[in-house]
């Protein structure tokens, strides 16, 4: 089946954790990305196969690898910094994502979906939230304004933000300091 003309049959083999490792490794070069995505989700693939798939040309394959529970730190960092937003979005929730990787991402990220994924992390380090709050990107600032762990000084500075949606998020955040709320109350 691994050499079948039917990509669904090859994907079934690729997703089977009981398939022999050499067969799974050979499927990393399958011409159909759906086969490689199935392979990326297979918990039985070895580290070499994970590494090959993390550098696949297809963004869906890299995104599938990014969701694996166990990834070498350097691969996870590379996936968080990937050029494709779907890969970054898939990698951001990974529990082993480092503060350094997430801070670097937060400082320059402009994709709304990636920022939403970042905002869903309740464990964001202060440095990441600071980077979001100081970003030039409207969505990044809105993310920082809504997050309950954003430092008070960052929240206070966001009270002067030009965008009303950022200020609205700030007004709804229970962590917003009283002085910032007073400033927001004076908005017209």
XYZ file of C-alpha atoms in Angstrom:
188
model
C 0.000 0.000 0.000
C 2.903 2.386 0.611
C 3.508 2.445 -3.159
C -0.159 2.535 -4.152
C -1.311 5.059 -6.742
C -4.051 5.958 -4.255
C -2.764 8.701 -1.967
C -5.358 7.786 0.685
C -3.894 4.299 0.943
C -0.378 5.756 1.274
C -1.655 8.214 3.907
C -3.170 5.315 5.854
C 0.202 3.581 5.902
C 1.927 6.861 6.840
C -0.377 7.293 9.818
C 0.039 3.759 11.121
C 2.317 3.762 14.192
C 3.014 0.054 13.659
C 4.504 0.570 10.184
C 8.237 -0.229 9.950
C 10.483 2.818 10.551
C 12.273 2.474 7.199
C 8.921 2.500 5.373
C 7.824 5.596 7.302
C 11.132 7.316 6.558
C 10.670 6.603 2.846
C 7.261 8.301 2.909
C 8.890 11.655 3.795
C 9.517 12.085 0.069
C 5.989 11.148 -1.026
C 4.733 13.557 -3.683
C 1.377 14.070 -1.952
C 1.434 16.462 0.994
C -1.562 14.694 2.589
C 0.604 11.608 2.964
C 3.352 13.636 4.615
C 0.796 15.348 6.911
C -0.441 11.903 8.007
C 3.171 10.913 8.578
C 3.801 14.028 10.680
C 0.889 13.072 12.944
C 2.172 9.521 13.411
C 3.509 9.096 16.969
C 5.753 6.267 15.785
C 8.090 8.264 13.547
C 11.722 8.610 14.580
C 13.639 11.834 15.240
C 15.258 11.866 11.798
C 11.838 11.715 10.155
C 10.543 14.492 12.416
C 13.522 16.649 11.436
C 12.997 16.015 7.712
C 9.310 16.873 7.944
C 10.021 20.035 9.965
C 11.903 21.306 6.907
C 9.313 20.159 4.350
C 8.452 22.598 1.561
C 4.733 22.279 2.337
C 3.400 24.505 5.114
C 0.671 22.003 6.089
C 3.341 19.390 6.789
C 5.391 21.797 8.914
C 2.212 22.879 10.764
C 1.404 19.228 11.507
C 4.906 18.691 12.886
C 4.542 21.811 15.051
C 1.657 20.197 16.936
C 3.667 17.157 18.043
C 3.954 16.947 21.807
C 7.672 16.234 21.727
C 9.921 18.341 19.544
C 13.608 19.180 19.839
C 13.878 22.770 21.142
C 15.718 24.064 18.062
C 13.033 22.662 15.735
C 10.253 24.218 17.792
C 12.050 27.574 17.742
C 12.421 27.337 13.958
C 8.725 26.494 13.544
C 7.708 29.449 15.745
C 9.825 31.669 13.462
C 8.612 29.991 10.237
C 7.841 32.230 7.252
C 4.318 30.808 6.980
C 1.654 32.122 9.360
C -0.153 28.753 9.577
C 3.009 27.088 10.834
C 3.611 29.840 13.395
C -0.025 29.606 14.540
C 0.328 25.836 15.005
C 3.606 26.183 16.922
C 2.658 29.018 19.294
C 0.502 26.915 21.664
C 3.225 24.286 22.111
C 3.844 23.881 25.849
C 7.622 23.793 25.343
C 7.747 27.109 23.470
C 10.382 29.309 25.075
C 9.901 32.848 26.292
C 12.708 33.948 23.959
C 11.010 32.458 20.888
C 7.608 33.846 21.800
C 9.042 37.298 22.621
C 10.805 37.474 19.270
C 7.619 36.426 17.523
C 5.472 38.891 19.481
C 7.754 41.798 18.665
C 7.299 41.447 14.913
C 4.142 39.421 14.330
C 1.419 40.998 12.201
C -0.829 38.045 11.441
C -4.080 38.247 13.388
C -4.498 34.453 13.673
C -1.009 33.998 15.098
C -1.629 36.806 17.578
C -4.923 35.193 18.609
C -3.111 31.909 19.217
C -0.551 33.775 21.283
C -3.284 35.528 23.275
C -4.861 32.188 24.178
C -1.751 31.201 26.114
C -2.445 31.915 29.753
C 1.210 31.313 30.615
C 2.665 34.188 28.599
C 5.762 35.619 30.174
C 5.851 39.317 30.987
C 8.493 39.855 28.274
C 6.149 38.493 25.605
C 3.275 40.654 26.809
C 5.569 43.683 26.918
C 6.628 43.017 23.302
C 2.989 42.756 22.243
C 2.067 45.978 24.034
C 4.978 47.868 22.476
C 4.386 46.520 18.981
C 3.412 48.833 16.156
C 0.777 46.308 15.132
C -2.789 47.089 16.142
C -3.723 43.447 16.710
C -0.657 42.854 18.863
C -1.553 45.801 21.069
C -5.151 44.633 21.308
C -3.876 41.203 22.378
C -1.772 42.750 25.163
C -4.650 44.984 26.245
C -6.923 41.974 26.734
C -4.490 39.613 28.440
C -4.931 39.320 32.223
C -1.184 38.984 32.870
C -0.038 42.089 31.000
C 2.043 44.279 33.342
C 0.287 47.337 34.767
C 2.733 49.795 33.162
C 2.040 48.317 29.711
C -1.705 48.437 30.305
C -1.423 52.069 31.433
C 0.501 53.019 28.298
C -2.152 51.377 26.118
C -4.759 53.778 27.506
C -3.237 56.355 25.128
C -3.450 54.069 22.091
C -4.954 55.607 18.990
C -7.207 52.634 18.225
C -10.526 52.499 20.039
C -10.660 48.695 19.863
C -7.417 48.477 21.842
C -8.823 50.864 24.435
C -12.071 48.827 24.557
C -10.101 45.646 25.280
C -8.203 47.534 27.937
C -11.424 48.765 29.559
C -12.713 45.180 29.805
C -9.500 43.788 31.291
C -9.890 43.288 35.058
C -6.137 43.841 35.488
C -6.220 47.385 34.080
C -5.081 49.896 36.718
C -7.617 52.395 38.007
C -5.649 55.360 36.639
C -5.850 53.887 33.129
C -9.569 53.285 33.532
C -10.052 56.931 34.584
C -8.203 58.009 31.461
C -10.405 55.721 29.350
C -13.520 57.147 30.992
C -12.579 60.528 29.533
C -12.624 59.133 25.954
C -15.092 60.831 23.715
